[in-house]
Amino acid sequence: RVAALRRDGRPPALAPHLPLRADPLDVWHPVLAAVDALFVSDDELALPGANDRPREVLGALARGATRYVVHKRGARGGVLLDAHTE
């Protein structure tokens, strides 16, 4: 249970270490809605359009309490989406 991981009333962050794919993405929705920040690498972000439209794809992952979604791209840098400002 993600709610049990809250500290001082704040939601936790998540790095899934599993691919996020379009087909079973609805399985992730309750978890994504309960975290403050999501950190995904190229290997984990297996959604259509992730390379061409990263902000759009990251925005689709921001649900519920999720404010930050970070796409870690190694030496190529990264993309930070702040759902409260975008």
PDB file of N, CA and C in Angstrom:
ATOM      1  N   ARG A   1       0.823  -1.178   0.000  1.00  0.00           N
ATOM      2  CA  ARG A   1       0.000   0.000   0.000  1.00  0.00           C
ATOM      3  C   ARG A   1       0.869   1.242   0.000  1.00  0.00           C
ATOM      4  N   VAL A   2       0.656   2.075  -0.989  1.00  0.00           N
ATOM      5  CA  VAL A   2       1.431   3.308  -1.113  1.00  0.00           C
ATOM      6  C   VAL A   2       1.113   4.268   0.020  1.00  0.00           C
ATOM      7  N   ALA A   3      -0.131   4.339   0.438  1.00  0.00           N
ATOM      8  CA  ALA A   3      -0.519   5.265   1.507  1.00  0.00           C
ATOM      9  C   ALA A   3       0.271   5.011   2.782  1.00  0.00           C
ATOM     10  N   ALA A   4       0.650   3.778   3.034  1.00  0.00           N
ATOM     11  CA  ALA A   4       1.411   3.442   4.238  1.00  0.00           C
ATOM     12  C   ALA A   4       2.827   3.998   4.185  1.00  0.00           C
ATOM     13  N   LEU A   5       3.303   4.377   3.017  1.00  0.00           N
ATOM     14  CA  LEU A   5       4.661   4.893   2.869  1.00  0.00           C
ATOM     15  C   LEU A   5       4.760   6.396   3.105  1.00  0.00           C
ATOM     16  N   ARG A   6       3.643   7.061   3.281  1.00  0.00           N
ATOM     17  CA  ARG A   6       3.652   8.511   3.495  1.00  0.00           C
ATOM     18  C   ARG A   6       4.438   8.858   4.760  1.00  0.00           C
ATOM     19  N   ARG A   7       5.216   9.913   4.656  1.00  0.00           N
ATOM     20  CA  ARG A   7       5.980  10.395   5.808  1.00  0.00           C
ATOM     21  C   ARG A   7       5.565  11.821   6.088  1.00  0.00           C
ATOM     22  N   ASP A   8       5.242  12.106   7.301  1.00  0.00           N
ATOM     23  CA  ASP A   8       4.806  13.449   7.689  1.00  0.00           C
ATOM     24  C   ASP A   8       3.671  13.938   6.806  1.00  0.00           C
ATOM     25  N   GLY A   9       2.813  13.030   6.360  1.00  0.00           N
ATOM     26  CA  GLY A   9       1.679  13.404   5.535  1.00  0.00           C
ATOM     27  C   GLY A   9       2.009  13.629   4.074  1.00  0.00           C
ATOM     28  N   ARG A  10       3.283  13.504   3.716  1.00  0.00           N
ATOM     29  CA  ARG A  10       3.693  13.724   2.322  1.00  0.00           C
ATOM     30  C   ARG A  10       3.734  12.405   1.566  1.00  0.00           C
ATOM     31  N   PRO A  11       3.294  12.418   0.308  1.00  0.00           N
ATOM     32  CA  PRO A  11       3.371  11.193  -0.488  1.00  0.00           C
ATOM     33  C   PRO A  11       4.817  10.881  -0.866  1.00  0.00           C
ATOM     34  N   PRO A  12       5.126   9.616  -1.086  1.00  0.00           N
ATOM     35  CA  PRO A  12       6.488   9.208  -1.451  1.00  0.00           C
ATOM     36  C   PRO A  12       6.779   9.435  -2.931  1.00  0.00           C
ATOM     37  N   ALA A  13       8.030   9.224  -3.297  1.00  0.00           N
ATOM     38  CA  ALA A  13       8.456   9.248  -4.696  1.00  0.00           C
ATOM     39  C   ALA A  13       8.570   7.803  -5.172  1.00  0.00           C
ATOM     40  N   LEU A  14       8.568   7.623  -6.495  1.00  0.00           N
ATOM     41  CA  LEU A  14       8.610   6.274  -7.053  1.00  0.00           C
ATOM     42  C   LEU A  14       9.537   6.227  -8.255  1.00  0.00           C
ATOM     43  N   ALA A  15      10.389   5.224  -8.298  1.00  0.00           N
ATOM     44  CA  ALA A  15      11.157   4.851  -9.480  1.00  0.00           C
ATOM     45  C   ALA A  15      10.771   3.398  -9.740  1.00  0.00           C
ATOM     46  N   PRO A  16       9.955   3.137 -10.757  1.00  0.00           N
ATOM     47  CA  PRO A  16       9.312   1.822 -10.885  1.00  0.00           C
ATOM     48  C   PRO A  16      10.226   0.630 -11.167  1.00  0.00           C
ATOM     49  N   HIS A  17      11.343   0.826 -11.837  1.00  0.00           N
ATOM     50  CA  HIS A  17      12.240  -0.271 -12.209  1.00  0.00           C
ATOM     51  C   HIS A  17      11.546  -1.328 -13.058  1.00  0.00           C
ATOM     52  N   LEU A  18      10.391  -0.982 -13.594  1.00  0.00           N
ATOM     53  CA  LEU A  18       9.629  -1.830 -14.514  1.00  0.00           C
ATOM     54  C   LEU A  18       9.143  -0.952 -15.654  1.00  0.00           C
ATOM     55  N   PRO A  19       9.012  -1.508 -16.848  1.00  0.00           N
ATOM     56  CA  PRO A  19       8.532  -0.691 -17.973  1.00  0.00           C
ATOM     57  C   PRO A  19       7.093  -0.221 -17.769  1.00  0.00           C
ATOM     58  N   LEU A  20       6.855   1.057 -18.047  1.00  0.00           N
ATOM     59  CA  LEU A  20       5.504   1.609 -18.068  1.00  0.00           C
ATOM     60  C   LEU A  20       5.047   1.575 -19.517  1.00  0.00           C
ATOM     61  N   ARG A  21       4.125   0.684 -19.822  1.00  0.00           N
ATOM     62  CA  ARG A  21       3.630   0.503 -21.187  1.00  0.00           C
ATOM     63  C   ARG A  21       2.180   0.945 -21.258  1.00  0.00           C
ATOM     64  N   ALA A  22       1.737   1.289 -22.452  1.00  0.00           N
ATOM     65  CA  ALA A  22       0.368   1.775 -22.640  1.00  0.00           C
ATOM     66  C   ALA A  22      -0.666   0.714 -22.294  1.00  0.00           C
ATOM     67  N   ASP A  23      -0.395  -0.527 -22.642  1.00  0.00           N
ATOM     68  CA  ASP A  23      -1.391  -1.579 -22.460  1.00  0.00           C
ATOM     69  C   ASP A  23      -1.771  -1.798 -21.000  1.00  0.00           C
ATOM     70  N   PRO A  24      -0.814  -2.029 -20.087  1.00  0.00           N
ATOM     71  CA  PRO A  24      -1.235  -2.227 -18.696  1.00  0.00           C
ATOM     72  C   PRO A  24      -1.106  -0.958 -17.839  1.00  0.00           C
ATOM     73  N   LEU A  25      -1.094   0.224 -18.461  1.00  0.00           N
ATOM     74  CA  LEU A  25      -0.872   1.448 -17.690  1.00  0.00           C
ATOM     75  C   LEU A  25      -1.951   1.674 -16.638  1.00  0.00           C
ATOM     76  N   ASP A  26      -3.165   1.220 -16.898  1.00  0.00           N
ATOM     77  CA  ASP A  26      -4.240   1.406 -15.913  1.00  0.00           C
ATOM     78  C   ASP A  26      -3.943   0.690 -14.594  1.00  0.00           C
ATOM     79  N   VAL A  27      -3.097  -0.320 -14.637  1.00  0.00           N
ATOM     80  CA  VAL A  27      -2.688  -1.015 -13.408  1.00  0.00           C
ATOM     81  C   VAL A  27      -1.862  -0.074 -12.524  1.00  0.00           C
ATOM     82  N   TRP A  28      -1.114   0.815 -13.158  1.00  0.00           N
ATOM     83  CA  TRP A  28      -0.253   1.750 -12.444  1.00  0.00           C
ATOM     84  C   TRP A  28      -1.015   2.960 -11.900  1.00  0.00           C
ATOM     85  N   HIS A  29      -2.173   3.290 -12.432  1.00  0.00           N
ATOM     86  CA  HIS A  29      -2.865   4.532 -12.072  1.00  0.00           C
ATOM     87  C   HIS A  29      -3.063   4.725 -10.567  1.00  0.00           C
ATOM     88  N   PRO A  30      -3.491   3.728  -9.796  1.00  0.00           N
ATOM     89  CA  PRO A  30      -3.639   3.956  -8.345  1.00  0.00           C
ATOM     90  C   PRO A  30      -2.310   4.278  -7.663  1.00  0.00           C
ATOM     91  N   VAL A  31      -1.244   3.665  -8.120  1.00  0.00           N
ATOM     92  CA  VAL A  31       0.077   3.927  -7.536  1.00  0.00           C
ATOM     93  C   VAL A  31       0.542   5.319  -7.925  1.00  0.00           C
ATOM     94  N   LEU A  32       0.423   5.663  -9.207  1.00  0.00           N
ATOM     95  CA  LEU A  32       0.866   6.970  -9.680  1.00  0.00           C
ATOM     96  C   LEU A  32       0.090   8.092  -9.002  1.00  0.00           C
ATOM     97  N   ALA A  33      -1.177   7.878  -8.727  1.00  0.00           N
ATOM     98  CA  ALA A  33      -2.008   8.898  -8.094  1.00  0.00           C
ATOM     99  C   ALA A  33      -1.618   9.156  -6.646  1.00  0.00           C
ATOM    100  N   ALA A  34      -0.855   8.255  -6.048  1.00  0.00           N
ATOM    101  CA  ALA A  34      -0.513   8.366  -4.633  1.00  0.00           C
ATOM    102  C   ALA A  34       0.912   8.832  -4.377  1.00  0.00           C
ATOM    103  N   VAL A  35       1.698   9.065  -5.425  1.00  0.00           N
ATOM    104  CA  VAL A  35       3.081   9.507  -5.221  1.00  0.00           C
ATOM    105  C   VAL A  35       3.234  10.968  -5.622  1.00  0.00           C
ATOM    106  N   ASP A  36       4.203  11.638  -5.001  1.00  0.00           N
ATOM    107  CA  ASP A  36       4.472  13.046  -5.297  1.00  0.00           C
ATOM    108  C   ASP A  36       5.367  13.189  -6.516  1.00  0.00           C
ATOM    109  N   ALA A  37       6.297  12.266  -6.671  1.00  0.00           N
ATOM    110  CA  ALA A  37       7.264  12.351  -7.763  1.00  0.00           C
ATOM    111  C   ALA A  37       7.478  10.968  -8.370  1.00  0.00           C
ATOM    112  N   LEU A  38       7.589  10.958  -9.690  1.00  0.00           N
ATOM    113  CA  LEU A  38       7.846   9.731 -10.436  1.00  0.00           C
ATOM    114  C   LEU A  38       9.112   9.941 -11.245  1.00  0.00           C
ATOM    115  N   PHE A  39      10.060   9.026 -11.111  1.00  0.00           N
ATOM    116  CA  PHE A  39      11.320   9.087 -11.843  1.00  0.00           C
ATOM    117  C   PHE A  39      11.387   7.889 -12.770  1.00  0.00           C
ATOM    118  N   VAL A  40      11.451   8.130 -14.082  1.00  0.00           N
ATOM    119  CA  VAL A  40      11.505   7.036 -15.047  1.00  0.00           C
ATOM    120  C   VAL A  40      12.698   7.211 -15.971  1.00  0.00           C
ATOM    121  N   SER A  41      13.341   6.097 -16.288  1.00  0.00           N
ATOM    122  CA  SER A  41      14.465   6.095 -17.222  1.00  0.00           C
ATOM    123  C   SER A  41      13.956   5.753 -18.619  1.00  0.00           C
ATOM    124  N   ASP A  42      14.850   5.789 -19.597  1.00  0.00           N
ATOM    125  CA  ASP A  42      14.485   5.389 -20.963  1.00  0.00           C
ATOM    126  C   ASP A  42      13.937   3.966 -20.983  1.00  0.00           C
ATOM    127  N   ASP A  43      14.552   3.073 -20.215  1.00  0.00           N
ATOM    128  CA  ASP A  43      14.113   1.676 -20.173  1.00  0.00           C
ATOM    129  C   ASP A  43      12.723   1.526 -19.566  1.00  0.00           C
ATOM    130  N   GLU A  44      12.384   2.385 -18.626  1.00  0.00           N
ATOM    131  CA  GLU A  44      11.093   2.296 -17.943  1.00  0.00           C
ATOM    132  C   GLU A  44       9.970   3.013 -18.696  1.00  0.00           C
ATOM    133  N   LEU A  45      10.315   4.021 -19.476  1.00  0.00           N
ATOM    134  CA  LEU A  45       9.309   4.807 -20.187  1.00  0.00           C
ATOM    135  C   LEU A  45       9.085   4.215 -21.570  1.00  0.00           C
ATOM    136  N   ALA A  46       8.266   3.175 -21.615  1.00  0.00           N
ATOM    137  CA  ALA A  46       8.009   2.437 -22.857  1.00  0.00           C
ATOM    138  C   ALA A  46       6.644   2.804 -23.433  1.00  0.00           C
ATOM    139  N   LEU A  47       6.350   4.105 -23.451  1.00  0.00           N
ATOM    140  CA  LEU A  47       5.066   4.576 -23.956  1.00  0.00           C
ATOM    141  C   LEU A  47       5.236   5.219 -25.325  1.00  0.00           C
ATOM    142  N   PRO A  48       4.259   5.067 -26.202  1.00  0.00           N
ATOM    143  CA  PRO A  48       4.338   5.693 -27.521  1.00  0.00           C
ATOM    144  C   PRO A  48       4.480   7.207 -27.392  1.00  0.00           C
ATOM    145  N   GLY A  49       5.385   7.773 -28.180  1.00  0.00           N
ATOM    146  CA  GLY A  49       5.592   9.212 -28.196  1.00  0.00           C
ATOM    147  C   GLY A  49       6.567   9.728 -27.164  1.00  0.00           C
ATOM    148  N   ALA A  50       7.136   8.854 -26.346  1.00  0.00           N
ATOM    149  CA  ALA A  50       8.027   9.293 -25.271  1.00  0.00           C
ATOM    150  C   ALA A  50       9.230  10.069 -25.795  1.00  0.00           C
ATOM    151  N   ASN A  51       9.740   9.711 -26.957  1.00  0.00           N
ATOM    152  CA  ASN A  51      10.891  10.424 -27.508  1.00  0.00           C
ATOM    153  C   ASN A  51      10.488  11.666 -28.293  1.00  0.00           C
ATOM    154  N   ASP A  52       9.343  11.634 -28.961  1.00  0.00           N
ATOM    155  CA  ASP A  52       8.903  12.746 -29.801  1.00  0.00           C
ATOM    156  C   ASP A  52       8.142  13.816 -29.018  1.00  0.00           C
ATOM    157  N   ARG A  53       7.334  13.396 -28.055  1.00  0.00           N
ATOM    158  CA  ARG A  53       6.475  14.301 -27.281  1.00  0.00           C
ATOM    159  C   ARG A  53       6.611  14.008 -25.786  1.00  0.00           C
ATOM    160  N   PRO A  54       7.825  14.178 -25.250  1.00  0.00           N
ATOM    161  CA  PRO A  54       8.043  13.753 -23.863  1.00  0.00           C
ATOM    162  C   PRO A  54       7.144  14.460 -22.853  1.00  0.00           C
ATOM    163  N   ARG A  55       6.911  15.742 -22.994  1.00  0.00           N
ATOM    164  CA  ARG A  55       6.084  16.462 -22.013  1.00  0.00           C
ATOM    165  C   ARG A  55       4.641  15.969 -22.037  1.00  0.00           C
ATOM    166  N   GLU A  56       4.133  15.672 -23.197  1.00  0.00           N
ATOM    167  CA  GLU A  56       2.768  15.150 -23.314  1.00  0.00           C
ATOM    168  C   GLU A  56       2.657  13.789 -22.629  1.00  0.00           C
ATOM    169  N   VAL A  57       3.647  12.927 -22.868  1.00  0.00           N
ATOM    170  CA  VAL A  57       3.645  11.589 -22.270  1.00  0.00           C
ATOM    171  C   VAL A  57       3.829  11.677 -20.760  1.00  0.00           C
ATOM    172  N   LEU A  58       4.749  12.519 -20.305  1.00  0.00           N
ATOM    173  CA  LEU A  58       4.956  12.672 -18.868  1.00  0.00           C
ATOM    174  C   LEU A  58       3.710  13.254 -18.205  1.00  0.00           C
ATOM    175  N   GLY A  59       3.048  14.174 -18.890  1.00  0.00           N
ATOM    176  CA  GLY A  59       1.818  14.757 -18.355  1.00  0.00           C
ATOM    177  C   GLY A  59       0.727  13.723 -18.145  1.00  0.00           C
ATOM    178  N   ALA A  60       0.681  12.730 -19.026  1.00  0.00           N
ATOM    179  CA  ALA A  60      -0.320  11.665 -18.890  1.00  0.00           C
ATOM    180  C   ALA A  60      -0.054  10.796 -17.664  1.00  0.00           C
ATOM    181  N   LEU A  61       1.179  10.805 -17.164  1.00  0.00           N
ATOM    182  CA  LEU A  61       1.525  10.016 -15.979  1.00  0.00           C
ATOM    183  C   LEU A  61       1.240  10.764 -14.684  1.00  0.00           C
ATOM    184  N   ALA A  62       1.101  12.084 -14.756  1.00  0.00           N
ATOM    185  CA  ALA A  62       0.845  12.898 -13.566  1.00  0.00           C
ATOM    186  C   ALA A  62      -0.627  12.787 -13.194  1.00  0.00           C
ATOM    187  N   ARG A  63      -0.901  12.089 -12.109  1.00  0.00           N
ATOM    188  CA  ARG A  63      -2.278  11.867 -11.655  1.00  0.00           C
ATOM    189  C   ARG A  63      -2.352  12.101 -10.163  1.00  0.00           C
ATOM    190  N   GLY A  64      -3.512  12.487  -9.696  1.00  0.00           N
ATOM    191  CA  GLY A  64      -3.725  12.630  -8.254  1.00  0.00           C
ATOM    192  C   GLY A  64      -2.683  13.493  -7.584  1.00  0.00           C
ATOM    193  N   ALA A  65      -1.949  12.933  -6.642  1.00  0.00           N
ATOM    194  CA  ALA A  65      -0.939  13.667  -5.875  1.00  0.00           C
ATOM    195  C   ALA A  65       0.348  13.891  -6.646  1.00  0.00           C
ATOM    196  N   THR A  66       0.508  13.257  -7.795  1.00  0.00           N
ATOM    197  CA  THR A  66       1.771  13.350  -8.528  1.00  0.00           C
ATOM    198  C   THR A  66       1.992  14.759  -9.044  1.00  0.00           C
ATOM    199  N   ARG A  67       3.036  15.378  -8.563  1.00  0.00           N
ATOM    200  CA  ARG A  67       3.383  16.720  -9.031  1.00  0.00           C
ATOM    201  C   ARG A  67       4.520  16.676 -10.030  1.00  0.00           C
ATOM    202  N   TYR A  68       5.558  15.920  -9.739  1.00  0.00           N
ATOM    203  CA  TYR A  68       6.743  15.894 -10.588  1.00  0.00           C
ATOM    204  C   TYR A  68       6.860  14.558 -11.310  1.00  0.00           C
ATOM    205  N   VAL A  69       7.155  14.635 -12.596  1.00  0.00           N
ATOM    206  CA  VAL A  69       7.489  13.441 -13.365  1.00  0.00           C
ATOM    207  C   VAL A  69       8.812  13.765 -14.060  1.00  0.00           C
ATOM    208  N   VAL A  70       9.805  12.915 -13.824  1.00  0.00           N
ATOM    209  CA  VAL A  70      11.145  13.133 -14.352  1.00  0.00           C
ATOM    210  C   VAL A  70      11.518  11.988 -15.281  1.00  0.00           C
ATOM    211  N   HIS A  71      11.902  12.337 -16.506  1.00  0.00           N
ATOM    212  CA  HIS A  71      12.408  11.344 -17.452  1.00  0.00           C
ATOM    213  C   HIS A  71      13.925  11.459 -17.439  1.00  0.00           C
ATOM    214  N   LYS A  72      14.575  10.456 -16.856  1.00  0.00           N
ATOM    215  CA  LYS A  72      16.041  10.426 -16.752  1.00  0.00           C
ATOM    216  C   LYS A  72      16.598   9.859 -18.052  1.00  0.00           C
ATOM    217  N   ARG A  73      17.470  10.623 -18.712  1.00  0.00           N
ATOM    218  CA  ARG A  73      17.977  10.211 -20.015  1.00  0.00           C
ATOM    219  C   ARG A  73      19.501  10.062 -20.037  1.00  0.00           C
ATOM    220  N   GLY A  74      20.106   9.832 -18.901  1.00  0.00           N
ATOM    221  CA  GLY A  74      21.550   9.621 -18.824  1.00  0.00           C
ATOM    222  C   GLY A  74      22.326  10.833 -19.307  1.00  0.00           C
ATOM    223  N   ALA A  75      23.305  10.596 -20.159  1.00  0.00           N
ATOM    224  CA  ALA A  75      24.173  11.658 -20.671  1.00  0.00           C
ATOM    225  C   ALA A  75      23.404  12.681 -21.506  1.00  0.00           C
ATOM    226  N   ARG A  76      22.205  12.327 -21.955  1.00  0.00           N
ATOM    227  CA  ARG A  76      21.385  13.254 -22.758  1.00  0.00           C
ATOM    228  C   ARG A  76      20.572  14.197 -21.887  1.00  0.00           C
ATOM    229  N   GLY A  77      20.753  14.127 -20.587  1.00  0.00           N
ATOM    230  CA  GLY A  77      20.018  15.015 -19.686  1.00  0.00           C
ATOM    231  C   GLY A  77      18.721  14.415 -19.240  1.00  0.00           C
ATOM    232  N   GLY A  78      17.713  15.236 -19.080  1.00  0.00           N
ATOM    233  CA  GLY A  78      16.431  14.739 -18.628  1.00  0.00           C
ATOM    234  C   GLY A  78      15.337  15.751 -18.904  1.00  0.00           C
ATOM    235  N   VAL A  79      14.125  15.356 -18.611  1.00  0.00           N
ATOM    236  CA  VAL A  79      12.961  16.216 -18.771  1.00  0.00           C
ATOM    237  C   VAL A  79      12.209  16.198 -17.442  1.00  0.00           C
ATOM    238  N   LEU A  80      11.945  17.385 -16.901  1.00  0.00           N
ATOM    239  CA  LEU A  80      11.187  17.516 -15.668  1.00  0.00           C
ATOM    240  C   LEU A  80       9.855  18.155 -15.995  1.00  0.00           C
ATOM    241  N   LEU A  81       8.790  17.495 -15.589  1.00  0.00           N
ATOM    242  CA  LEU A  81       7.451  18.046 -15.739  1.00  0.00           C
ATOM    243  C   LEU A  81       6.917  18.365 -14.344  1.00  0.00           C
ATOM    244  N   ASP A  82       6.508  19.599 -14.128  1.00  0.00           N
ATOM    245  CA  ASP A  82       5.851  20.011 -12.891  1.00  0.00           C
ATOM    246  C   ASP A  82       4.378  20.158 -13.223  1.00  0.00           C
ATOM    247  N   ALA A  83       3.573  19.214 -12.795  1.00  0.00           N
ATOM    248  CA  ALA A  83       2.154  19.198 -13.143  1.00  0.00           C
ATOM    249  C   ALA A  83       1.397  20.398 -12.589  1.00  0.00           C
ATOM    250  N   HIS A  84       1.960  21.095 -11.597  1.00  0.00           N
ATOM    251  CA  HIS A  84       1.286  22.260 -11.041  1.00  0.00           C
ATOM    252  C   HIS A  84       1.492  23.505 -11.893  1.00  0.00           C
ATOM    253  N   THR A  85       2.500  23.497 -12.750  1.00  0.00           N
ATOM    254  CA  THR A  85       2.781  24.694 -13.553  1.00  0.00           C
ATOM    255  C   THR A  85       2.596  24.461 -15.051  1.00  0.00           C
ATOM    256  N   GLU A  86       2.381  23.245 -15.482  1.00  0.00           N
ATOM    257  CA  GLU A  86       2.234  22.992 -16.921  1.00  0.00           C
ATOM    258  C   GLU A  86       0.850  22.522 -17.255  1.00  0.00           C
TER     259      GLU A  86
END
